[in-house]
XYZ file of C-alpha atoms in Angstrom:
115
model
C -4.057 4.568 19.237
C -2.096 4.680 16.049
C -4.714 4.126 12.988
C -3.844 3.029 9.515
C -7.274 2.683 7.218
C -6.975 1.378 4.095
C -9.629 2.773 0.885
C -10.140 2.306 -2.472
C -10.348 -1.520 -2.959
C -13.050 -3.187 -5.075
C -13.869 -4.933 -8.450
C -12.017 -4.010 -11.621
C -11.537 -5.628 -14.818
C -7.988 -6.907 -16.339
C -6.138 -3.785 -17.710
C -8.186 -1.392 -15.829
C -6.923 1.011 -13.143
C -7.178 1.548 -9.340
C -6.017 3.879 -6.669
C -5.572 2.700 -3.018
C -5.203 4.857 -0.270
C -4.284 4.566 3.568
C -4.672 7.152 6.247
C -2.605 7.742 9.136
C -3.686 8.904 12.367
C -2.041 9.589 15.385
C 1.752 8.863 14.076
C 4.299 11.441 13.434
C 3.545 10.395 9.741
C 6.601 11.990 7.863
C 9.051 10.087 9.800
C 7.775 6.669 8.959
C 8.453 4.512 5.889
C 5.039 3.523 4.276
C 4.513 0.401 2.254
C 1.790 -1.652 0.496
C 1.857 -5.520 1.146
C -0.694 -7.938 -0.507
C -2.092 -11.583 0.663
C -3.392 -13.508 -2.317
C -5.244 -16.958 -0.934
C -3.016 -19.550 -0.405
C 0.031 -17.428 -0.749
C 2.280 -15.431 1.914
C 1.918 -11.652 2.539
C 4.412 -10.196 0.159
C 5.933 -6.447 -0.354
C 4.428 -4.685 -2.808
C 5.751 -1.066 -2.975
C 7.674 1.007 -0.161
C 8.168 4.678 -0.067
C 10.811 6.539 2.400
C 10.619 9.423 4.642
C 12.482 11.260 1.492
C 10.030 9.467 -1.107
C 12.909 7.183 -2.389
C 10.976 4.008 -3.633
C 11.165 0.278 -4.150
C 8.638 -2.079 -6.020
C 8.207 -5.699 -6.531
C 9.541 -7.128 -9.565
C 5.647 -8.172 -10.334
C 4.376 -4.875 -9.988
C 7.468 -2.579 -11.813
C 5.736 -0.584 -14.391
C 2.411 -0.570 -13.527
C 2.391 0.473 -9.913
C 3.257 3.761 -8.104
C 3.462 4.676 -4.690
C 3.496 8.088 -3.505
C 2.631 9.846 -0.369
C 0.916 13.269 0.781
C 2.759 14.221 4.389
C 0.401 16.989 4.769
C -2.651 14.507 4.778
C -0.833 11.619 6.430
C -1.901 9.835 3.441
C 0.177 7.010 1.414
C -1.461 6.288 -2.132
C -0.837 3.148 -4.617
C -2.073 3.696 -8.332
C -2.510 0.641 -9.663
C -2.761 0.427 -13.536
C -2.587 -2.441 -16.310
C -3.932 -4.648 -13.678
C -3.804 -8.642 -14.179
C -5.760 -11.025 -12.307
C -2.472 -11.938 -10.567
C -2.958 -8.734 -8.589
C -6.083 -10.177 -6.781
C -5.353 -9.832 -3.046
C -6.073 -8.365 0.149
C -3.775 -5.028 0.379
C -2.492 -3.761 3.746
C -0.745 -0.429 4.514
C 1.839 -0.169 6.695
C 4.043 2.448 8.588
C 7.462 1.750 10.216
C 10.039 3.212 11.894
C 13.115 1.997 13.980
C 11.635 -0.304 16.326
C 7.920 0.292 15.630
C 5.470 -1.106 12.964
C 2.050 -0.686 12.449
C -0.423 -2.335 10.034
C -3.922 -1.621 8.547
C -6.424 -4.089 8.337
C -6.901 -3.968 4.463
C -8.812 -3.479 1.650
C -9.807 -6.245 -0.808
C -8.746 -5.763 -4.773
C -10.324 -8.214 -7.184
C -9.226 -8.238 -10.850
C -11.721 -10.012 -13.092
C -13.733 -10.191 -16.510
């Protein structure tokens, strides 16, 4: 079974930083596009950042300049470095792997930005 597991969520103060990790198991990781999505209370799940197999990236306007997505294919891991965090970033963050006709999701990790 394909498995994606997120790590690194927690409580952080506004202006602080946090790094999320997502470790994939039992997939050919390097061929998958990877993404981070988030869902805040009362809102729909939204794209935060994506990284392709050749490491090109795209970000939601709300996180540009603050978040960085990266991947380590040798470790089957995708990261999301989050800096200058705002209360509006509070959400459950989900990891997704996608290849033609196939899509897998992690169960999410909660990030709370509060003073």
